[in-house]
Tab-separated table of C-alpha atoms and ligand atoms in Angstrom:
chain	number	residue	atom	x	y	z
U	5	UNK	CA	-7.300	33.328	20.867
U	6	UNK	CA	-10.197	32.190	19.126
U	7	UNK	CA	-12.235	29.405	20.920
U	8	UNK	CA	-12.025	27.235	17.300
U	9	UNK	CA	-8.530	27.536	17.697
U	10	UNK	CA	-8.181	26.765	20.856
U	11	UNK	CA	-10.384	23.331	20.217
U	12	UNK	CA	-8.177	23.023	17.254
U	13	UNK	CA	-4.852	23.424	19.515
U	14	UNK	CA	-6.394	20.826	21.915
U	15	UNK	CA	-6.842	18.188	18.861
U	16	UNK	CA	-4.269	19.479	17.647
U	17	UNK	CA	-1.789	18.138	20.777
U	18	UNK	CA	-3.388	14.880	21.127
U	19	UNK	CA	-3.144	13.443	18.018
U	20	UNK	CA	1.271	14.034	18.793
U	21	UNK	CA	0.646	13.080	22.023
U	22	UNK	CA	-1.186	9.473	20.612
U	23	UNK	CA	1.447	9.438	17.511
U	24	UNK	CA	4.376	9.869	19.454
U	25	UNK	CA	3.690	6.835	22.085
U	26	UNK	CA	2.717	4.774	19.506
U	27	UNK	CA	5.956	5.154	17.575
U	28	UNK	CA	8.326	5.609	21.037
U	29	UNK	CA	6.296	3.254	22.567
U	30	UNK	CA	6.565	2.344	25.622
U	31	UNK	CA	7.568	6.026	26.468
U	32	UNK	CA	7.528	7.441	29.892
U	33	UNK	CA	4.990	10.621	30.594
U	34	UNK	CA	8.068	12.671	30.927
U	35	UNK	CA	10.100	11.240	27.674
U	36	UNK	CA	6.693	11.985	25.937
U	37	UNK	CA	6.770	16.525	27.561
U	38	UNK	CA	10.309	16.379	27.384
U	39	UNK	CA	10.153	15.991	22.881
U	40	UNK	CA	6.798	17.589	22.413
U	41	UNK	CA	8.319	20.728	24.512
U	42	UNK	CA	5.094	20.431	26.306
U	43	UNK	CA	4.511	21.207	30.579
U	44	UNK	CA	4.030	17.668	32.586
U	45	UNK	CA	0.865	18.731	33.819
U	46	UNK	CA	-0.383	19.207	29.801
U	47	UNK	CA	1.037	15.242	29.373
U	48	UNK	CA	-0.427	13.737	32.146
U	49	UNK	CA	-4.110	15.519	31.697
U	50	UNK	CA	-3.850	14.272	27.430
U	51	UNK	CA	-2.755	10.656	28.564
U	52	UNK	CA	-5.901	10.305	30.670
U	53	UNK	CA	-7.261	11.765	28.266
U	54	UNK	CA	-6.684	8.934	25.683
U	55	UNK	CA	-6.791	6.315	28.838
U	56	UNK	CA	-10.310	6.604	29.042
U	57	UNK	CA	-10.714	6.369	25.534
U	58	UNK	CA	-8.303	3.181	25.049
U	59	UNK	CA	-6.004	4.074	22.917
U	60	UNK	CA	-3.818	4.157	25.669
U	61	UNK	CA	-2.392	2.290	28.223
U	62	UNK	CA	-0.266	2.087	31.388
U	63	UNK	CA	2.811	-1.176	30.790
U	64	UNK	CA	5.318	-1.202	33.264
U	65	UNK	CA	7.588	0.223	35.862
U	66	UNK	CA	11.010	0.605	35.856
U	67	UNK	CA	13.064	3.002	37.386
U	68	UNK	CA	14.730	6.062	35.992
U	69	UNK	CA	17.716	7.565	36.085
U	70	UNK	CA	17.108	9.191	39.718
U	71	UNK	CA	16.171	6.155	41.053
U	72	UNK	CA	11.304	6.927	41.049
U	73	UNK	CA	10.029	4.678	40.142
U	74	UNK	CA	8.503	5.821	35.872
U	75	UNK	CA	4.963	4.202	33.766
U	76	UNK	CA	5.059	3.394	31.287
U	77	UNK	CA	2.620	3.817	28.500
U	78	UNK	CA	1.406	1.600	25.446
U	79	UNK	CA	-0.754	1.792	22.999
U	80	UNK	CA	-4.016	0.053	23.361
U	81	UNK	CA	-3.788	-2.501	18.921
U	82	UNK	CA	-7.894	-3.908	19.954
U	83	UNK	CA	-8.959	0.301	20.744
U	84	UNK	CA	-10.526	-0.003	17.364
U	85	UNK	CA	-9.666	-1.973	12.858
U	86	UNK	CA	-9.862	-1.119	9.691
U	87	UNK	CA	-10.740	-3.740	6.899
U	88	UNK	CA	-8.162	-3.829	3.775
U	89	UNK	CA	-9.616	-4.430	0.908
U	90	UNK	CA	-8.029	-5.667	-2.493
U	91	UNK	CA	-9.681	-6.153	-5.325
U	92	UNK	CA	-7.753	-7.801	-8.726
U	93	UNK	CA	-8.660	-9.441	-11.768
U	94	UNK	CA	-8.217	-12.939	-10.089
U	95	UNK	CA	-8.299	-13.043	-6.536
U	96	UNK	CA	-10.123	-10.424	-4.050
U	97	UNK	CA	-7.965	-10.106	-0.359
U	98	UNK	CA	-9.446	-9.127	2.974
U	99	UNK	CA	-7.658	-8.000	5.953
U	100	UNK	CA	-8.106	-6.391	9.506
U	101	UNK	CA	-6.124	-4.911	11.328
U	102	UNK	CA	-6.170	-3.604	14.263
U	103	UNK	CA	-5.014	-0.257	15.637
U	104	UNK	CA	-1.227	-0.595	15.919
U	105	UNK	CA	-0.915	-2.197	12.226
U	106	UNK	CA	-1.435	-6.022	12.837
U	107	UNK	CA	-2.953	-7.569	10.489
U	108	UNK	CA	-5.407	-10.077	12.595
U	109	UNK	CA	-7.333	-12.442	10.412
U	110	UNK	CA	-6.952	-12.423	6.627
U	111	UNK	CA	-8.901	-14.319	3.473
U	112	UNK	CA	-8.244	-14.533	-0.405
U	113	UNK	CA	-11.853	-15.279	-2.507
U	114	UNK	CA	-11.125	-16.313	-6.360
U	115	UNK	CA	-12.912	-13.631	-8.586
U	116	UNK	CA	-13.461	-14.564	-12.259
U	117	UNK	CA	-13.203	-12.091	-14.529
U	118	UNK	CA	-15.923	-12.384	-15.923
U	119	UNK	CA	-17.731	-10.840	-13.093
U	120	UNK	CA	-20.147	-8.259	-12.836
U	121	UNK	CA	-19.641	-5.743	-10.497
U	122	UNK	CA	-22.996	-5.772	-7.616
U	123	UNK	CA	-20.624	-9.526	-7.967
U	124	UNK	CA	-17.780	-8.273	-6.546
U	125	UNK	CA	-19.289	-5.877	-4.650
U	126	UNK	CA	-21.867	-8.982	-3.178
U	127	UNK	CA	-18.175	-10.939	-2.488
U	128	UNK	CA	-16.527	-8.158	-0.378
U	129	UNK	CA	-19.512	-7.572	1.512
U	130	UNK	CA	-20.005	-11.816	2.970
U	131	UNK	CA	-16.926	-12.481	3.116
U	132	UNK	CA	-16.003	-9.362	5.851
U	133	UNK	CA	-18.826	-9.933	7.578
U	134	UNK	CA	-18.352	-13.938	7.754
U	135	UNK	CA	-14.553	-12.790	9.351
U	136	UNK	CA	-16.157	-9.877	11.156
U	137	UNK	CA	-18.475	-12.682	12.502
U	138	UNK	CA	-16.121	-16.152	12.992
U	139	UNK	CA	-13.470	-13.721	14.372
U	140	UNK	CA	-15.348	-11.758	16.959
U	141	UNK	CA	-14.173	-8.490	16.545
U	142	UNK	CA	-16.535	-5.892	18.148
U	143	UNK	CA	-18.144	-4.274	14.579
U	144	UNK	CA	-18.153	-0.697	16.472
U	145	UNK	CA	-14.207	-0.808	17.146
U	146	UNK	CA	-14.832	-0.565	13.364
U	147	UNK	CA	-13.628	2.773	11.695
U	148	UNK	CA	-14.151	1.512	8.085
U	149	UNK	CA	-12.880	0.125	5.227
U	150	UNK	CA	-10.019	0.813	2.576
U	151	UNK	CA	-9.410	-1.075	-1.189
U	152	UNK	CA	-7.724	-0.996	-3.519
U	153	UNK	CA	-7.750	-1.350	-7.380
U	154	UNK	CA	-5.584	-0.573	-9.902
U	155	UNK	CA	-6.955	1.715	-12.801
U	156	UNK	CA	-7.216	5.676	-12.430
U	157	UNK	CA	-9.143	6.923	-9.148
U	158	UNK	CA	-10.554	9.341	-8.694
U	159	UNK	CA	-9.555	8.847	-4.301
U	160	UNK	CA	-11.678	12.470	-2.590
U	161	UNK	CA	-15.468	11.150	-4.617
U	162	UNK	CA	-14.598	7.938	-4.585
U	163	UNK	CA	-14.780	6.939	-7.905
U	164	UNK	CA	-13.374	4.290	-10.025
U	165	UNK	CA	-12.646	6.547	-13.517
U	166	UNK	CA	-11.080	3.816	-15.807
U	167	UNK	CA	-9.853	-0.370	-14.719
U	168	UNK	CA	-8.842	-2.008	-17.465
U	169	UNK	CA	-8.299	-4.757	-15.358
U	170	UNK	CA	-11.905	-5.005	-13.858
U	171	UNK	CA	-13.352	-3.605	-17.775
U	172	UNK	CA	-14.831	-0.203	-14.656
U	173	UNK	CA	-16.098	2.534	-15.161
U	174	UNK	CA	-17.022	5.390	-13.544
U	175	UNK	CA	-17.964	3.127	-10.813
U	176	UNK	CA	-19.238	5.054	-6.988
U	177	UNK	CA	-17.500	2.024	-5.406
U	178	UNK	CA	-17.094	3.822	-2.462
U	179	UNK	CA	-20.912	4.377	-2.170
U	180	UNK	CA	-22.100	0.837	-3.512
U	181	UNK	CA	-19.062	-0.439	-0.441
U	182	UNK	CA	-20.915	1.541	1.563
U	183	UNK	CA	-24.784	0.844	1.097
U	184	UNK	CA	-23.564	-2.447	1.156
U	185	UNK	CA	-21.130	-2.992	4.268
U	186	UNK	CA	-23.419	-0.190	6.509
U	187	UNK	CA	-19.816	1.634	6.998
U	188	UNK	CA	-17.444	4.684	5.562
U	189	UNK	CA	-15.359	3.126	2.734
U	190	UNK	CA	-12.847	4.916	0.538
U	191	UNK	CA	-10.625	3.589	-2.147
U	192	UNK	CA	-7.371	4.548	-4.113
U	193	UNK	CA	-5.276	3.174	-7.019
U	194	UNK	CA	-3.384	0.261	-5.410
U	195	UNK	CA	-0.261	1.141	-4.883
U	196	UNK	CA	-0.744	4.935	-3.490
U	197	UNK	CA	-2.219	2.145	-1.024
U	198	UNK	CA	0.917	-0.303	-1.801
U	199	UNK	CA	3.200	2.459	-0.863
U	200	UNK	CA	1.476	3.466	2.588
U	201	UNK	CA	2.895	0.000	4.185
U	202	UNK	CA	5.463	0.499	3.033
U	203	UNK	CA	6.104	3.824	4.452
U	204	UNK	CA	5.127	3.288	7.901
U	205	UNK	CA	6.284	-0.512	8.240
U	206	UNK	CA	8.398	-1.551	5.746
U	207	UNK	CA	11.399	-1.220	3.205
U	208	UNK	CA	10.451	2.930	3.263
U	209	UNK	CA	10.069	3.011	7.222
U	210	UNK	CA	13.207	5.225	7.633
U	211	UNK	CA	12.699	7.441	4.321
U	212	UNK	CA	10.845	10.637	2.868
U	213	UNK	CA	10.964	10.170	-0.562
U	214	UNK	CA	10.784	6.475	-2.222
U	215	UNK	CA	8.990	5.100	-4.811
U	216	UNK	CA	6.820	0.797	-5.674
U	217	UNK	CA	6.600	-0.154	-9.126
U	218	UNK	CA	4.309	-2.388	-9.131
U	219	UNK	CA	5.017	-5.618	-11.766
U	220	UNK	CA	2.391	-7.900	-12.562
U	221	UNK	CA	-0.762	-8.350	-14.041
U	222	UNK	CA	0.315	-4.422	-14.552
U	223	UNK	CA	2.943	-1.627	-14.550
U	224	UNK	CA	2.669	1.125	-12.354
U	225	UNK	CA	4.237	3.025	-10.108
U	226	UNK	CA	3.239	4.629	-6.562
U	227	UNK	CA	5.891	7.977	-4.968
U	228	UNK	CA	6.005	9.175	-2.217
U	229	UNK	CA	7.449	12.833	-1.908
U	230	UNK	CA	8.629	14.434	1.582
U	231	UNK	CA	7.117	11.624	3.892
U	232	UNK	CA	3.427	12.948	1.488
U	233	UNK	CA	1.775	10.703	-0.911
U	234	UNK	CA	3.000	12.312	-4.873
U	235	UNK	CA	-0.619	12.434	-6.558
U	236	UNK	CA	-0.590	14.855	-8.999
U	237	UNK	CA	-3.370	17.254	-10.592
U	238	UNK	CA	-5.698	14.476	-11.367
U	239	UNK	CA	-4.598	11.414	-9.012
U	240	UNK	CA	-2.129	9.442	-12.022
U	241	UNK	CA	1.613	10.626	-10.912
U	242	UNK	CA	2.837	6.945	-11.373
U	243	UNK	CA	1.295	5.220	-14.374
U	244	UNK	CA	4.125	3.473	-15.908
U	245	UNK	CA	2.777	1.120	-18.017
U	246	UNK	CA	1.501	4.093	-20.078
U	247	UNK	CA	5.360	5.789	-20.789
U	248	UNK	CA	5.495	4.852	-24.554
U	249	UNK	CA	9.702	3.343	-25.138
U	250	UNK	CA	9.131	2.822	-28.761
U	251	UNK	CA	6.745	4.941	-30.827
U	252	UNK	CA	7.341	2.459	-33.301
U	253	UNK	CA	6.273	-1.296	-31.338
U	254	UNK	CA	3.668	-3.145	-29.936
U	255	UNK	CA	0.214	-1.593	-30.129
U	256	UNK	CA	-1.307	-1.028	-25.744
U	257	UNK	CA	-4.573	-1.501	-25.147
U	258	UNK	CA	-4.445	1.842	-24.281
U	259	UNK	CA	-5.176	2.818	-28.186
U	260	UNK	CA	-1.276	3.692	-28.344
U	261	UNK	CA	1.340	2.266	-29.310
U	262	UNK	CA	4.632	1.619	-27.936
U	263	UNK	CA	3.782	1.575	-24.309
U	264	UNK	CA	5.878	0.268	-21.189
U	265	UNK	CA	3.377	-1.892	-20.253
U	266	UNK	CA	2.708	-3.580	-23.402
U	267	UNK	CA	6.236	-5.056	-23.393
U	268	UNK	CA	6.426	-6.620	-19.229
U	269	UNK	CA	2.936	-6.423	-17.976
U	270	UNK	CA	2.110	-11.139	-17.726
U	271	UNK	CA	-0.013	-10.268	-20.447
U	272	UNK	CA	2.545	-8.857	-22.905
U	273	UNK	CA	4.808	-11.502	-21.813
U	274	UNK	CA	1.914	-14.629	-23.376
U	275	UNK	CA	1.048	-12.886	-26.197
U	276	UNK	CA	5.176	-12.254	-26.988
U	277	UNK	CA	5.688	-16.842	-25.467
U	278	UNK	CA	2.673	-17.341	-27.855
U	279	UNK	CA	4.370	-17.012	-30.350
U	280	UNK	CA	7.056	-19.768	-30.543
U	281	UNK	CA	4.680	-21.847	-28.115
U	282	UNK	CA	1.773	-22.707	-26.909
U	283	UNK	CA	1.137	-21.447	-23.991
U	284	UNK	CA	-1.772	-21.220	-20.655
U	285	UNK	CA	-0.596	-18.872	-18.638
U	286	UNK	CA	2.905	-16.369	-17.670
U	287	UNK	CA	3.143	-18.907	-15.301
U	288	UNK	CA	4.892	-21.598	-17.967
U	289	UNK	CA	6.727	-18.894	-19.476
U	290	UNK	CA	8.602	-18.634	-15.691
U	291	UNK	CA	8.573	-23.105	-16.017
U	292	UNK	CA	9.907	-22.910	-19.518
U	293	UNK	CA	13.227	-20.585	-18.411
U	294	UNK	CA	14.192	-22.528	-15.157
U	295	UNK	CA	13.548	-25.760	-17.712
U	296	UNK	CA	16.439	-23.813	-19.801
U	297	UNK	CA	14.171	-22.476	-22.529
U	298	UNK	CA	15.606	-20.368	-25.101
U	299	UNK	CA	13.510	-18.507	-26.300
U	300	UNK	CA	11.993	-17.558	-22.464
U	301	UNK	CA	15.055	-17.080	-21.710
U	302	UNK	CA	15.524	-14.605	-24.405
U	303	UNK	CA	12.115	-12.585	-23.119
U	304	UNK	CA	12.371	-12.508	-19.155
U	305	UNK	CA	15.839	-10.555	-20.440
U	306	UNK	CA	14.198	-8.518	-22.389
U	307	UNK	CA	11.680	-8.225	-19.334
U	308	UNK	CA	13.727	-6.913	-17.053
U	309	UNK	CA	16.111	-4.878	-19.455
U	310	UNK	CA	12.766	-3.407	-19.646
U	311	UNK	CA	12.517	-2.606	-15.347
U	312	UNK	CA	15.993	-1.648	-15.468
U	313	UNK	CA	14.883	0.736	-17.582
U	314	UNK	CA	11.725	1.821	-16.120
U	315	UNK	CA	13.408	2.535	-12.994
U	316	UNK	CA	16.265	4.181	-14.567
U	317	UNK	CA	13.345	6.694	-15.374
U	318	UNK	CA	11.896	6.585	-12.408
U	319	UNK	CA	15.020	7.810	-10.335
U	320	UNK	CA	15.936	10.615	-12.721
U	321	UNK	CA	12.521	12.728	-12.144
U	322	UNK	CA	11.943	11.597	-8.486
U	323	UNK	CA	15.421	11.100	-7.321
U	324	UNK	CA	13.929	9.212	-3.992
U	325	UNK	CA	16.182	6.956	-1.568
U	326	UNK	CA	14.438	3.474	-2.219
U	327	UNK	CA	12.314	1.651	-4.960
U	328	UNK	CA	10.563	-1.019	-4.114
U	329	UNK	CA	9.955	-3.496	-6.491
U	330	UNK	CA	7.223	-5.500	-5.961
U	331	UNK	CA	3.954	-7.574	-7.676
U	332	UNK	CA	3.817	-11.297	-9.146
U	333	UNK	CA	6.570	-11.173	-11.581
U	334	UNK	CA	8.823	-10.011	-8.620
U	335	UNK	CA	7.333	-12.709	-6.688
U	336	UNK	CA	6.366	-15.239	-8.453
U	337	UNK	CA	9.939	-15.485	-10.416
U	338	UNK	CA	12.621	-13.764	-8.505
U	339	UNK	CA	15.843	-14.520	-10.864
U	340	UNK	CA	14.849	-11.942	-12.395
U	341	UNK	CA	15.676	-9.680	-9.234
U	342	UNK	CA	19.303	-10.374	-9.716
U	343	UNK	CA	18.753	-9.316	-13.998
U	344	UNK	CA	16.592	-5.522	-13.372
U	345	UNK	CA	19.974	-5.270	-10.458
U	346	UNK	CA	22.677	-6.243	-13.200
U	347	UNK	CA	21.129	-4.132	-15.368
U	348	UNK	CA	20.622	-0.933	-13.121
U	349	UNK	CA	23.463	-1.101	-12.884
U	350	UNK	CA	24.531	-0.883	-16.865
U	351	UNK	CA	21.486	1.761	-17.496
U	352	UNK	CA	21.254	3.870	-13.747
U	353	UNK	CA	22.808	7.632	-14.293
U	354	UNK	CA	26.475	8.088	-11.982
U	355	UNK	CA	25.168	10.058	-9.709
U	356	UNK	CA	22.543	8.815	-8.603
U	357	UNK	CA	23.400	5.103	-7.854
U	358	UNK	CA	25.429	4.992	-5.565
U	359	UNK	CA	22.616	6.609	-3.306
U	360	UNK	CA	19.427	4.850	-4.433
U	361	UNK	CA	18.958	1.436	-2.407
U	362	UNK	CA	16.510	-0.739	-4.892
U	363	UNK	CA	14.980	-2.994	-1.659
U	364	UNK	CA	12.083	-6.267	-2.268
U	365	UNK	CA	8.421	-5.775	-0.116
U	366	UNK	CA	8.245	-7.563	2.495
U	367	UNK	CA	4.424	-8.169	3.072
U	368	UNK	CA	4.145	-10.971	0.553
U	369	UNK	CA	1.685	-10.395	-1.704
U	370	UNK	CA	-0.504	-8.411	1.522
U	371	UNK	CA	1.209	-5.427	0.844
U	372	UNK	CA	-2.052	-3.372	-0.155
U	373	UNK	CA	-4.456	-4.556	2.478
U	374	UNK	CA	-2.216	-4.244	4.600
U	375	UNK	CA	-1.363	-0.704	2.859
U	376	UNK	CA	-5.159	0.337	2.281
U	377	UNK	CA	-6.576	-0.491	6.153
U	378	UNK	CA	-3.617	2.506	7.991
U	379	UNK	CA	-4.952	4.277	4.916
U	380	UNK	CA	-8.255	3.912	6.495
U	381	UNK	CA	-6.944	4.695	9.762
U	382	UNK	CA	-5.105	8.048	9.404
U	383	UNK	CA	-8.134	9.063	6.981
U	384	UNK	CA	-10.888	7.908	8.856
U	385	UNK	CA	-10.128	8.525	13.276
U	386	UNK	CA	-10.965	11.619	14.036
U	387	UNK	CA	-9.714	11.928	18.133
U	388	UNK	CA	-11.888	14.188	19.836
W	425	LIG	ZN1	-1.241	1.989	-22.928
């Protein structure tokens, strides 16, 4: 075997052992040997390397089957940290997550829609540095930062191609942030970050095929197929907001007519409502619904219909085991869940209906931040 191949294999074995300890902990060396098929000697060598590097520690002694004492192994959460960031129209969310995926600190910073690109970057930098300092997180243990944001993102080059919601075009976000913050930075579409959190710790934990649909100020989806994020040719797979559902419908900000987003985004809900009443925000529409005002009931009924249609189309295209609904509209207006489910029952093709589970995210509004931090770990951690 070539020297390079040997090194690579050693590295892969080490990663595998660490992954197994992470997902099966507490676990004994013998059990790891059984799962991996590697020899107990090899496992002992790899584990002591991982202990030296601070990733793994011995926990308790338990009596194994043959009456001998076995030492169990666990991963150390505080061996490293990553920073997850979500940038949205009106808020910047920052969270610091440890190696076991626990969010140790977080902060929400408000953002105004007219805010300049540089201002947002300054905010991210200053608030992140404050979080690190105030919580005494050793900066040498910080692996890097990942940012999730709405729009078309060239994740490989760290460039925001277009973000309608943030009004950013061709921004070298990863580089610009790295210059300010000093850590490695990766970026991606916010729903692609969020589905990572669901896949590792949430509703898609036991699934290899899952779709997350976000509905709020925009509408989009992210897809995991066979355990991998499905990106398409230019990372735009899942942009269902601009699927045309009525060629004679409303004009969309993208310039086309009848896009799904023009029926169910927060902005679309507000626009429809203003035909009837002088309201300020989407919350006013939700309140009017709760007060039993018929116009609001009609608007939200239409939203649930189009959501169910979107879900039904996604199921036909990807046939996932779970479809996870997330986003502000679902969180602020939980009444819509029942209506969506009822209409899904009406629209979803029978053979697909039996298998699929429609679930709701459990991460409240922290899913993007958590997923980004996990993605930073997955991308930036290079075990020597
Ligand atoms: Zn459009």
